[in-house]
mmCIF file of C-alpha atoms in Angstrom:
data_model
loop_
_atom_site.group_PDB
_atom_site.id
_atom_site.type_symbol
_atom_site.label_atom_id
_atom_site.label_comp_id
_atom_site.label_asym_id
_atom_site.label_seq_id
_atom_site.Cartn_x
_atom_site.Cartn_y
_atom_site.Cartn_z
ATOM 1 C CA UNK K 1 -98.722 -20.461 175.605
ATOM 2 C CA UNK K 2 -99.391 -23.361 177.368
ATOM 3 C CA UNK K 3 -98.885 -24.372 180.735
ATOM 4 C CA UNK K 4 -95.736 -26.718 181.968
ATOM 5 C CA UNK K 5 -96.518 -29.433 184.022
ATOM 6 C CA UNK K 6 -93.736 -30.115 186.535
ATOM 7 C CA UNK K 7 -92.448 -32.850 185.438
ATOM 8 C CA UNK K 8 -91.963 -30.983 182.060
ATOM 9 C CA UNK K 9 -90.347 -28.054 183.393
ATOM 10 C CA UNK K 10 -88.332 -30.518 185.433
ATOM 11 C CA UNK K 11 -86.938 -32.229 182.324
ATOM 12 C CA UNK K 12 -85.867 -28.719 181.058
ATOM 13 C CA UNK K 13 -84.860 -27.693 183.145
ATOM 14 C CA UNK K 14 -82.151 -30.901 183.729
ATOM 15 C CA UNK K 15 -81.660 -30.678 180.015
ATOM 16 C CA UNK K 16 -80.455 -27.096 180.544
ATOM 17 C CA UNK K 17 -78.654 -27.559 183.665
ATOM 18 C CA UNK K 18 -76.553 -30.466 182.049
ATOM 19 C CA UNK K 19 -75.723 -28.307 178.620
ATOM 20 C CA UNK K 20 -74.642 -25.613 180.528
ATOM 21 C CA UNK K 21 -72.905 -26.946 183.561
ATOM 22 C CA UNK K 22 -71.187 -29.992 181.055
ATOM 23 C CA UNK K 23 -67.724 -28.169 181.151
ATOM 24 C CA UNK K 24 -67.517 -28.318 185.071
ATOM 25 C CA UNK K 25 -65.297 -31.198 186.756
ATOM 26 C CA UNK K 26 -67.592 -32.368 189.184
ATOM 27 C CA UNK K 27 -69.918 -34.171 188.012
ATOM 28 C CA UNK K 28 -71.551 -35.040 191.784
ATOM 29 C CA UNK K 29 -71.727 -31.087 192.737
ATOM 30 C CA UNK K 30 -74.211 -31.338 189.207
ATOM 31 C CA UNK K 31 -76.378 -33.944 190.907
ATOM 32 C CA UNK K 32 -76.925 -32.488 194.125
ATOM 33 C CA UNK K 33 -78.020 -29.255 192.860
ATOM 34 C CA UNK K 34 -80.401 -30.516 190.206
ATOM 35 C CA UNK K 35 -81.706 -32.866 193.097
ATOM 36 C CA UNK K 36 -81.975 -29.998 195.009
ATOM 37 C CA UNK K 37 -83.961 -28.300 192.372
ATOM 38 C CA UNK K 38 -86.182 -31.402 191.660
ATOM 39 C CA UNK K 39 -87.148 -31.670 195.659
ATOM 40 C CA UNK K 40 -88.133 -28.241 195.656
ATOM 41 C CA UNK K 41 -90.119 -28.548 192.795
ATOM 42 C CA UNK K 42 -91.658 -31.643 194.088
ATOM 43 C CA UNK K 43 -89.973 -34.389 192.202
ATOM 44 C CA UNK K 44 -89.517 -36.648 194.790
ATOM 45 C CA UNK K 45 -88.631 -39.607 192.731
ATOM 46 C CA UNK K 46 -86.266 -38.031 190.469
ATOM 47 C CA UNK K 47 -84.404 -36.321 193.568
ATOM 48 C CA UNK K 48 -83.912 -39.836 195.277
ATOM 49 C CA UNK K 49 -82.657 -41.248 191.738
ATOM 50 C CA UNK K 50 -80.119 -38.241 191.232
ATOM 51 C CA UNK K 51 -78.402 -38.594 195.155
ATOM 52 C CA UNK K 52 -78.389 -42.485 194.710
ATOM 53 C CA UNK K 53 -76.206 -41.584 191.566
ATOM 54 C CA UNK K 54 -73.898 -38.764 193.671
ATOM 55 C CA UNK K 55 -73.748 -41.242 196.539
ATOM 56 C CA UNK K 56 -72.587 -44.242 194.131
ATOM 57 C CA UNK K 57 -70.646 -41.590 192.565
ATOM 58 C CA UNK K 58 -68.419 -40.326 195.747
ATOM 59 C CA UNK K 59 -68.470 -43.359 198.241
ATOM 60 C CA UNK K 60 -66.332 -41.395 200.155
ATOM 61 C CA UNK K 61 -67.901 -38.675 200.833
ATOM 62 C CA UNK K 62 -69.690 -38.153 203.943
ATOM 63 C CA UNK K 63 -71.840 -35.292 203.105
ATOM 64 C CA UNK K 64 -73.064 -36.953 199.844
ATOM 65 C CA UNK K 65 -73.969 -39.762 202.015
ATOM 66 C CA UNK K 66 -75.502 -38.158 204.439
ATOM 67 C CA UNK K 67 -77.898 -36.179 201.624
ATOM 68 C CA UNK K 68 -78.578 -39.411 199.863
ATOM 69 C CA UNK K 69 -79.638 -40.922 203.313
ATOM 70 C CA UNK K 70 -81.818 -38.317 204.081
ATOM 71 C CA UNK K 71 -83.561 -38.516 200.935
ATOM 72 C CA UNK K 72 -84.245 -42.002 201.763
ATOM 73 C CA UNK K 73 -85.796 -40.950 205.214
ATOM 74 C CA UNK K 74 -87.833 -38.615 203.527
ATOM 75 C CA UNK K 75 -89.063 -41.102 201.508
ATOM 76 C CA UNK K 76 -90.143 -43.244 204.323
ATOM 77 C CA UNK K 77 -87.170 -45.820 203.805
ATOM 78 C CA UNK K 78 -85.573 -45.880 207.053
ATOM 79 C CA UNK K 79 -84.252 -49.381 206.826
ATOM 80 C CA UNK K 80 -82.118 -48.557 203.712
ATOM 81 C CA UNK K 81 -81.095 -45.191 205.097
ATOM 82 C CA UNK K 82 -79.574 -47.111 208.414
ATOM 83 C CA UNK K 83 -77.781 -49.331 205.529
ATOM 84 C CA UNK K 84 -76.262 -46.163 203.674
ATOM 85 C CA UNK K 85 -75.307 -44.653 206.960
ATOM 86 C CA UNK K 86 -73.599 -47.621 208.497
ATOM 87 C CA UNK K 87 -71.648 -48.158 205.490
ATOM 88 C CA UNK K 88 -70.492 -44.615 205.104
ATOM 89 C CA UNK K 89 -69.534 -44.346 209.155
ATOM 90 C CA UNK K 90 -67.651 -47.424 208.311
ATOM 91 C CA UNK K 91 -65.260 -45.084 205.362
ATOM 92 C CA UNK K 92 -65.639 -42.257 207.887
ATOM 93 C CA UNK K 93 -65.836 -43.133 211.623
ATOM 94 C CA UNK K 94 -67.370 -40.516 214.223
ATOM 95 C CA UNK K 95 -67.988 -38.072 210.860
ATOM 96 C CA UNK K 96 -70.904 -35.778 213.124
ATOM 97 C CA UNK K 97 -73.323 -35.123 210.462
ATOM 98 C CA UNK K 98 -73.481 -38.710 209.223
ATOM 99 C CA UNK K 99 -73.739 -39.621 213.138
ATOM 100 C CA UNK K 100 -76.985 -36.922 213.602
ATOM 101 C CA UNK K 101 -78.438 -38.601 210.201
ATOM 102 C CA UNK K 102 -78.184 -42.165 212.002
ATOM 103 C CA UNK K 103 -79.702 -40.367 214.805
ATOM 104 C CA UNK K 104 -82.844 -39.484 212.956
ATOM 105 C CA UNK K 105 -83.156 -43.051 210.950
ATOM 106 C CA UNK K 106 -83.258 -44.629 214.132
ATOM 107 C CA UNK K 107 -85.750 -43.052 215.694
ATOM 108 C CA UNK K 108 -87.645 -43.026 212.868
ATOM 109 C CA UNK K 109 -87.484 -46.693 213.490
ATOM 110 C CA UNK K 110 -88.368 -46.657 216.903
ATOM 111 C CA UNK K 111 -84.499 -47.817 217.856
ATOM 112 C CA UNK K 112 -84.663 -45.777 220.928
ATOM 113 C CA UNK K 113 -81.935 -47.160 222.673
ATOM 114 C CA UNK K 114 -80.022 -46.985 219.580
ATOM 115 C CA UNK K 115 -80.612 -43.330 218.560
ATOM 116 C CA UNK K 116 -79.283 -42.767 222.362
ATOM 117 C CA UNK K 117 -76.224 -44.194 222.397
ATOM 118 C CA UNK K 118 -75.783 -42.330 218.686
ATOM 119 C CA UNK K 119 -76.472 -39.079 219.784
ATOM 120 C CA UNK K 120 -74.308 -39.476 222.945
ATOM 121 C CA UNK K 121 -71.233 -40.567 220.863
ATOM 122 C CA UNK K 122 -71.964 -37.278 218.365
ATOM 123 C CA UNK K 123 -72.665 -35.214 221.734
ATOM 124 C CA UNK K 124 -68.887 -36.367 223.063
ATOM 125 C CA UNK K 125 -67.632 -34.456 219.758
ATOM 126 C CA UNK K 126 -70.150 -31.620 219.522
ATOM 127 C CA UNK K 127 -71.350 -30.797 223.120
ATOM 128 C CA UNK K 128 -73.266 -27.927 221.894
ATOM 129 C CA UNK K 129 -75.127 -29.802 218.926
ATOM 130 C CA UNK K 130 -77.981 -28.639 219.049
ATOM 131 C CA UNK K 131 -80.006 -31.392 216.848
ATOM 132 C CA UNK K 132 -78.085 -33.827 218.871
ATOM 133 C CA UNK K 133 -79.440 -32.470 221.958
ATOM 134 C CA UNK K 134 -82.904 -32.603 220.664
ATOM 135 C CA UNK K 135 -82.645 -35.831 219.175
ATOM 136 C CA UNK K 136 -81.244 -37.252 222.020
ATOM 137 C CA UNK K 137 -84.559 -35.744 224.276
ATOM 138 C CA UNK K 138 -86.144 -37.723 222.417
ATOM 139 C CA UNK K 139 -84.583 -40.969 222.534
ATOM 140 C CA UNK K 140 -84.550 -40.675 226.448
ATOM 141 C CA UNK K 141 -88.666 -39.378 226.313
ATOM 142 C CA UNK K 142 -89.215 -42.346 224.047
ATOM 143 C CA UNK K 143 -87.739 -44.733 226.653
ATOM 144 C CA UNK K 144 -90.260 -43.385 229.586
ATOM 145 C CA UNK K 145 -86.864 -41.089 231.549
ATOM 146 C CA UNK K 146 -88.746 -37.737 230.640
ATOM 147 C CA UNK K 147 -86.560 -35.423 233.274
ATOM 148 C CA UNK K 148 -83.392 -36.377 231.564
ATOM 149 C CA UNK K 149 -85.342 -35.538 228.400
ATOM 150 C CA UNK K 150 -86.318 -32.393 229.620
ATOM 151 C CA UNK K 151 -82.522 -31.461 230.826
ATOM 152 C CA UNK K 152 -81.068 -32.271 227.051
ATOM 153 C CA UNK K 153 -83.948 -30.265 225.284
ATOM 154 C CA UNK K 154 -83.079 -27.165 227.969
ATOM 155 C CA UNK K 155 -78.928 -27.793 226.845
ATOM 156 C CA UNK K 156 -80.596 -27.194 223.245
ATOM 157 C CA UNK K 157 -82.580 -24.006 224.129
ATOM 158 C CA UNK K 158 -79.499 -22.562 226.217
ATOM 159 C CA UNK K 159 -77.278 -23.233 222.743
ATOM 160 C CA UNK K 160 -80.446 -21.751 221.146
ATOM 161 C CA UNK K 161 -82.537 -19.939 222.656
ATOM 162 C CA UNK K 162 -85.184 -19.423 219.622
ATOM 163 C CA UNK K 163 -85.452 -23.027 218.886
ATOM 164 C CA UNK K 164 -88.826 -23.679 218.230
ATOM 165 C CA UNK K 165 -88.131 -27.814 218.125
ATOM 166 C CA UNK K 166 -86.321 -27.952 221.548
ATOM 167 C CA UNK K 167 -88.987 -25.622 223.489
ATOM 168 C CA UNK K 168 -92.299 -27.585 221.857
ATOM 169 C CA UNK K 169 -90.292 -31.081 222.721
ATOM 170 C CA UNK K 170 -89.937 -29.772 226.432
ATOM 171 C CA UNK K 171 -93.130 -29.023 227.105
ATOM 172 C CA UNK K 172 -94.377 -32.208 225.496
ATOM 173 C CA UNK K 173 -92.278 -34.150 227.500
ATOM 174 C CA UNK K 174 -93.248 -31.942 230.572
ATOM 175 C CA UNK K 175 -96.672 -33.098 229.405
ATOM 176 C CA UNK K 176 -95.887 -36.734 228.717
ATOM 177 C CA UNK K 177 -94.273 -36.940 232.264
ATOM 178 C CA UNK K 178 -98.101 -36.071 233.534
ATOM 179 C CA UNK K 179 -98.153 -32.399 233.869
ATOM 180 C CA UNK K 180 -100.311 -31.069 232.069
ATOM 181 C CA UNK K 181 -101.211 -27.647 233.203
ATOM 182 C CA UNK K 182 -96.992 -26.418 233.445
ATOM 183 C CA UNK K 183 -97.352 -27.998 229.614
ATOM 184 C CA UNK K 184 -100.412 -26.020 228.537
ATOM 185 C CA UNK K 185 -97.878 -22.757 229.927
ATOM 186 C CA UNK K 186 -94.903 -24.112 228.362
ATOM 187 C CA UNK K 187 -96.972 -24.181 224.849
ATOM 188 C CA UNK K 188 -98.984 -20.815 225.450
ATOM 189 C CA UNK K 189 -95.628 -19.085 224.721
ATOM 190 C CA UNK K 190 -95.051 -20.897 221.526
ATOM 191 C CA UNK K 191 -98.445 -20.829 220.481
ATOM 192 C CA UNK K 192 -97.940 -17.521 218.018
ATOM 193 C CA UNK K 193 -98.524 -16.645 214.602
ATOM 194 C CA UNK K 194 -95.768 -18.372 211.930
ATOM 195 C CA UNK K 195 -94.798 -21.690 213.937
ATOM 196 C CA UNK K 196 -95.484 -25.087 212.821
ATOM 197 C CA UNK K 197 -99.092 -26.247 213.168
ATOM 198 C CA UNK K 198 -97.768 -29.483 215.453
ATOM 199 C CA UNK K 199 -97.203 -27.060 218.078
ATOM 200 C CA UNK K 200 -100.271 -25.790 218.064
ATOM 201 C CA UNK K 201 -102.209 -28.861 217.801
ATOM 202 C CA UNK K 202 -99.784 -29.980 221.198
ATOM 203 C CA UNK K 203 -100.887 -26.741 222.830
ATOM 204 C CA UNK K 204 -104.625 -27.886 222.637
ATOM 205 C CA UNK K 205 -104.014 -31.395 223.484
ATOM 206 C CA UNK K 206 -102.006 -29.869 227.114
ATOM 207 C CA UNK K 207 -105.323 -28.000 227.229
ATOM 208 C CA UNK K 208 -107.688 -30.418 227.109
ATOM 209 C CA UNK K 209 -105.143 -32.895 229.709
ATOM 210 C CA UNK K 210 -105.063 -29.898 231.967
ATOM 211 C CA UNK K 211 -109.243 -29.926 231.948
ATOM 212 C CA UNK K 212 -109.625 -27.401 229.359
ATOM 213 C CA UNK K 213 -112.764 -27.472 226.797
ATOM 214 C CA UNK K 214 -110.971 -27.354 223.343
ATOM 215 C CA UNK K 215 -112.796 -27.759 219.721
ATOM 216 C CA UNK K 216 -110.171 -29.762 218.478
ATOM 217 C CA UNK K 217 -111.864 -33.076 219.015
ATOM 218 C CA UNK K 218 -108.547 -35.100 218.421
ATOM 219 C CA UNK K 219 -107.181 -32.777 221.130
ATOM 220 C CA UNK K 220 -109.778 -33.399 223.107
ATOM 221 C CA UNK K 221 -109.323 -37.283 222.969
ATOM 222 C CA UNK K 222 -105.354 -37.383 223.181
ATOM 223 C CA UNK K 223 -106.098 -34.996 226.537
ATOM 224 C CA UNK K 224 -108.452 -37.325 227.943
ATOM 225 C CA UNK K 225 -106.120 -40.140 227.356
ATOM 226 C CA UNK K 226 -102.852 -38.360 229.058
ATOM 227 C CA UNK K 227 -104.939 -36.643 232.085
#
Protein backbone atom coordinates (compact mmCIF):
# COMPACT_ATOMS: atom_id res chain seq x y z
CA UNK A 1 0.00 0.00 0.00
CA UNK A 2 1.38 3.14 -0.43
CA UNK A 3 2.65 5.60 1.80
CA UNK A 4 0.51 8.89 3.03
CA UNK A 5 2.14 11.98 2.85
CA UNK A 6 1.04 14.29 5.68
CA UNK A 7 -0.72 16.49 4.13
CA UNK A 8 -2.82 13.50 2.78
CA UNK A 9 -3.40 11.89 5.95
CA UNK A 10 -4.16 15.38 7.20
CA UNK A 11 -7.02 15.84 4.72
CA UNK A 12 -8.47 12.47 6.00
CA UNK A 13 -8.21 12.71 8.51
CA UNK A 14 -10.34 16.37 8.65
CA UNK A 15 -12.67 14.67 6.25
CA UNK A 16 -13.30 12.05 8.95
CA UNK A 17 -13.24 14.22 11.86
CA UNK A 18 -15.98 16.52 10.24
CA UNK A 19 -18.38 13.34 9.15
CA UNK A 20 -18.22 12.06 12.38
CA UNK A 21 -18.18 14.94 14.78
CA UNK A 22 -21.06 16.89 12.25
CA UNK A 23 -23.90 16.12 14.83
CA UNK A 24 -22.05 18.00 17.74
CA UNK A 25 -23.18 21.75 18.62
CA UNK A 26 -20.01 23.30 18.76
CA UNK A 27 -18.69 23.84 15.93
CA UNK A 28 -15.37 25.87 17.52
CA UNK A 29 -14.58 22.80 20.07
CA UNK A 30 -14.30 20.92 16.18
CA UNK A 31 -11.66 23.45 15.15
CA UNK A 32 -9.48 23.45 17.98
CA UNK A 33 -9.08 19.83 18.11
CA UNK A 34 -8.46 19.24 14.42
CA UNK A 35 -5.94 22.25 14.80
CA UNK A 36 -4.61 20.52 17.48
CA UNK A 37 -4.22 17.45 15.44
CA UNK A 38 -2.80 19.34 12.36
CA UNK A 39 0.09 21.10 14.72
CA UNK A 40 1.05 17.88 15.93
CA UNK A 41 1.26 16.46 12.75
CA UNK A 42 3.13 19.37 11.47
CA UNK A 43 0.61 21.33 9.53
CA UNK A 44 1.48 24.52 10.54
CA UNK A 45 -0.46 26.41 8.00
CA UNK A 46 -3.59 24.59 8.21
CA UNK A 47 -3.51 24.86 12.20
CA UNK A 48 -3.18 28.78 11.97
CA UNK A 49 -6.14 28.76 9.26
CA UNK A 50 -8.46 26.49 11.54
CA UNK A 51 -7.91 28.89 15.06
CA UNK A 52 -8.29 32.09 12.84
CA UNK A 53 -11.75 30.43 11.99
CA UNK A 54 -12.53 29.41 16.00
CA UNK A 55 -11.26 32.85 16.97
CA UNK A 56 -13.61 34.68 14.27
CA UNK A 57 -15.99 32.13 15.32
CA UNK A 58 -16.19 32.91 19.33
CA UNK A 59 -14.97 36.62 19.66
CA UNK A 60 -15.73 36.23 23.03
CA UNK A 61 -13.94 33.79 24.12
CA UNK A 62 -10.78 34.29 25.83
CA UNK A 63 -9.27 30.94 25.60
CA UNK A 64 -9.98 30.70 21.82
CA UNK A 65 -8.18 33.89 21.62
CA UNK A 66 -5.56 33.19 23.47
CA UNK A 67 -4.90 29.71 21.24
CA UNK A 68 -5.35 31.61 18.05
CA UNK A 69 -2.71 34.18 19.36
CA UNK A 70 -0.35 31.75 20.18
CA UNK A 71 -0.50 30.17 16.95
CA UNK A 72 0.38 33.41 15.54
CA UNK A 73 3.54 33.64 17.87
CA UNK A 74 4.49 30.41 16.81
CA UNK A 75 4.40 31.43 13.53
CA UNK A 76 6.71 34.28 14.06
CA UNK A 77 3.80 36.97 13.81
CA UNK A 78 4.12 38.79 16.92
CA UNK A 79 2.74 42.04 15.66
CA UNK A 80 -0.67 40.45 14.77
CA UNK A 81 -0.70 38.35 17.91
CA UNK A 82 -0.35 41.81 20.13
CA UNK A 83 -3.46 42.90 17.76
CA UNK A 84 -5.60 39.67 18.65
CA UNK A 85 -4.66 40.00 22.25
CA UNK A 86 -5.43 43.64 22.74
CA UNK A 87 -8.68 43.24 21.17
CA UNK A 88 -9.73 40.24 23.16
CA UNK A 89 -8.44 41.99 26.72
CA UNK A 90 -10.60 44.73 25.48
CA UNK A 91 -14.09 41.95 25.57
CA UNK A 92 -12.35 40.49 28.63
CA UNK A 93 -10.28 42.83 30.86
CA UNK A 94 -7.52 41.33 33.34
CA UNK A 95 -8.65 37.60 31.76
CA UNK A 96 -4.90 35.93 33.19
CA UNK A 97 -4.19 33.66 30.41
CA UNK A 98 -4.83 36.21 27.68
CA UNK A 99 -2.61 38.65 29.99
CA UNK A 100 0.50 35.76 30.14
CA UNK A 101 -0.08 35.42 26.13
CA UNK A 102 0.51 39.37 25.84
CA UNK A 103 3.32 38.67 28.07
CA UNK A 104 5.08 36.39 25.67
CA UNK A 105 4.18 38.56 22.30
CA UNK A 106 5.85 41.30 23.83
CA UNK A 107 8.85 40.04 24.58
CA UNK A 108 9.01 38.36 21.63
CA UNK A 109 9.05 41.87 20.37
CA UNK A 110 11.58 43.12 22.49
CA UNK A 111 8.73 45.41 24.44
CA UNK A 112 10.53 44.93 27.62
CA UNK A 113 9.05 47.51 29.51
CA UNK A 114 5.82 46.45 28.21
CA UNK A 115 5.93 42.68 28.97
CA UNK A 116 6.79 44.14 32.66
CA UNK A 117 4.14 46.09 33.42
CA UNK A 118 1.91 42.96 31.80
CA UNK A 119 3.19 40.44 33.88
CA UNK A 120 2.96 42.65 37.03
CA UNK A 121 -0.78 43.39 36.40
CA UNK A 122 -1.33 39.27 35.82
CA UNK A 123 1.09 38.78 38.98
CA UNK A 124 -1.49 41.21 41.17
CA UNK A 125 -4.21 38.39 40.25
CA UNK A 126 -2.07 35.25 40.28
CA UNK A 127 0.85 35.82 42.77
CA UNK A 128 1.95 32.36 42.37
CA UNK A 129 1.94 32.28 38.40
CA UNK A 130 4.48 30.68 37.73
CA UNK A 131 4.97 31.67 33.81
CA UNK A 132 4.29 35.10 35.01
CA UNK A 133 7.09 34.95 37.32
CA UNK A 134 9.38 33.73 34.68
CA UNK A 135 8.27 35.95 32.13
CA UNK A 136 8.49 38.74 34.18
CA UNK A 137 12.55 37.66 35.03
CA UNK A 138 12.87 38.22 31.95
CA UNK A 139 11.47 41.46 31.19
CA UNK A 140 13.48 42.91 34.23
CA UNK A 141 16.98 40.79 32.84
CA UNK A 142 16.17 42.27 29.46
CA UNK A 143 16.17 45.82 30.91
CA UNK A 144 19.89 45.35 32.55
CA UNK A 145 18.09 44.96 36.70
CA UNK A 146 19.35 41.22 36.79
CA UNK A 147 18.93 40.84 40.88
CA UNK A 148 15.30 41.64 40.64
CA UNK A 149 15.36 39.10 37.80
CA UNK A 150 16.94 36.66 39.78
CA UNK A 151 14.36 37.23 42.90
CA UNK A 152 11.13 36.63 40.40
CA UNK A 153 12.75 33.46 38.73
CA UNK A 154 13.51 32.12 42.63
CA UNK A 155 9.36 33.11 43.44
CA UNK A 156 8.94 30.65 40.30
CA UNK A 157 11.22 27.81 41.58
CA UNK A 158 9.72 28.15 45.26
CA UNK A 159 5.99 27.73 43.41
CA UNK A 160 7.93 25.03 41.48
CA UNK A 161 10.57 23.63 42.50
CA UNK A 162 11.28 21.27 39.27
CA UNK A 163 10.99 24.03 36.85
CA UNK A 164 13.51 23.55 34.47
CA UNK A 165 12.71 27.27 32.70
CA UNK A 166 12.93 29.28 36.00
CA UNK A 167 16.30 27.49 37.32
CA UNK A 168 18.21 27.75 33.61
CA UNK A 169 16.81 31.63 33.48
CA UNK A 170 18.48 32.18 37.02
CA UNK A 171 21.59 31.10 36.39
CA UNK A 172 21.70 32.89 33.06
CA UNK A 173 20.87 35.93 34.57
CA UNK A 174 23.38 35.12 37.46
CA UNK A 175 25.65 34.85 34.43
CA UNK A 176 24.49 37.90 32.52
CA UNK A 177 24.94 39.98 35.79
CA UNK A 178 28.91 38.91 35.36
CA UNK A 179 29.26 35.84 37.37
CA UNK A 180 30.22 33.42 35.68
CA UNK A 181 31.70 30.72 37.77
CA UNK A 182 28.27 30.71 40.52
CA UNK A 183 26.53 30.34 36.76
CA UNK A 184 28.66 27.46 35.50
CA UNK A 185 27.34 25.79 39.30
CA UNK A 186 23.94 26.96 38.88
CA UNK A 187 23.88 25.03 35.29
CA UNK A 188 26.04 21.90 36.43
CA UNK A 189 22.85 20.83 38.31
CA UNK A 190 20.64 21.15 35.34
CA UNK A 191 23.00 19.87 33.02
CA UNK A 192 21.42 16.03 33.05
CA UNK A 193 20.18 13.65 30.69
CA UNK A 194 16.37 14.62 29.17
CA UNK A 195 16.46 18.61 29.48
CA UNK A 196 16.34 20.93 26.68
CA UNK A 197 19.56 21.28 24.68
CA UNK A 198 19.50 25.39 25.41
CA UNK A 199 20.46 24.54 28.79
CA UNK A 200 23.12 22.74 27.96
CA UNK A 201 24.53 24.87 25.36
CA UNK A 202 24.18 27.86 28.45
CA UNK A 203 26.09 25.50 30.72
CA UNK A 204 29.14 25.57 28.27
CA UNK A 205 28.92 29.14 27.47
CA UNK A 206 29.14 29.83 31.83
CA UNK A 207 32.11 27.51 31.27
CA UNK A 208 33.98 29.03 28.90
CA UNK A 209 33.06 32.89 30.79
CA UNK A 210 34.27 31.28 33.96
CA UNK A 211 37.83 30.35 31.97
CA UNK A 212 36.91 26.94 31.12
CA UNK A 213 38.26 25.18 27.73
CA UNK A 214 34.95 23.98 26.08
CA UNK A 215 34.61 22.35 22.36
CA UNK A 216 31.65 24.15 21.69
CA UNK A 217 33.25 26.89 19.68
CA UNK A 218 30.04 29.14 19.81
CA UNK A 219 30.36 28.60 23.58
CA UNK A 220 33.58 29.42 23.52
CA UNK A 221 32.98 32.85 21.73
CA UNK A 222 29.69 33.92 23.69
CA UNK A 223 32.15 33.13 26.98
CA UNK A 224 34.81 35.24 25.78
CA UNK A 225 32.41 37.97 25.07
CA UNK A 226 30.56 37.89 28.72
CA UNK A 227 33.98 37.24 30.81
Amino acid sequence: MPRLSHGLVLVSLLLTTGCSLSGERDEVATRLRVAAVAEQSGQGDVALSLYEAAAQQAPNRPDVQRRYAGALLGHGQPDQAIEVLQNALQRNAGDPGLLAEAGRAQLALGQAEAALVTYQALLRKAPQNVAALNGQGVALDLLGRHSEAQQSYGAAQAVSPGNVAAANNLALSTLLEGRAAAAATLFSVLDRPGVPERVRQNHAVARAAAGEAVENPLAQALGAVLR
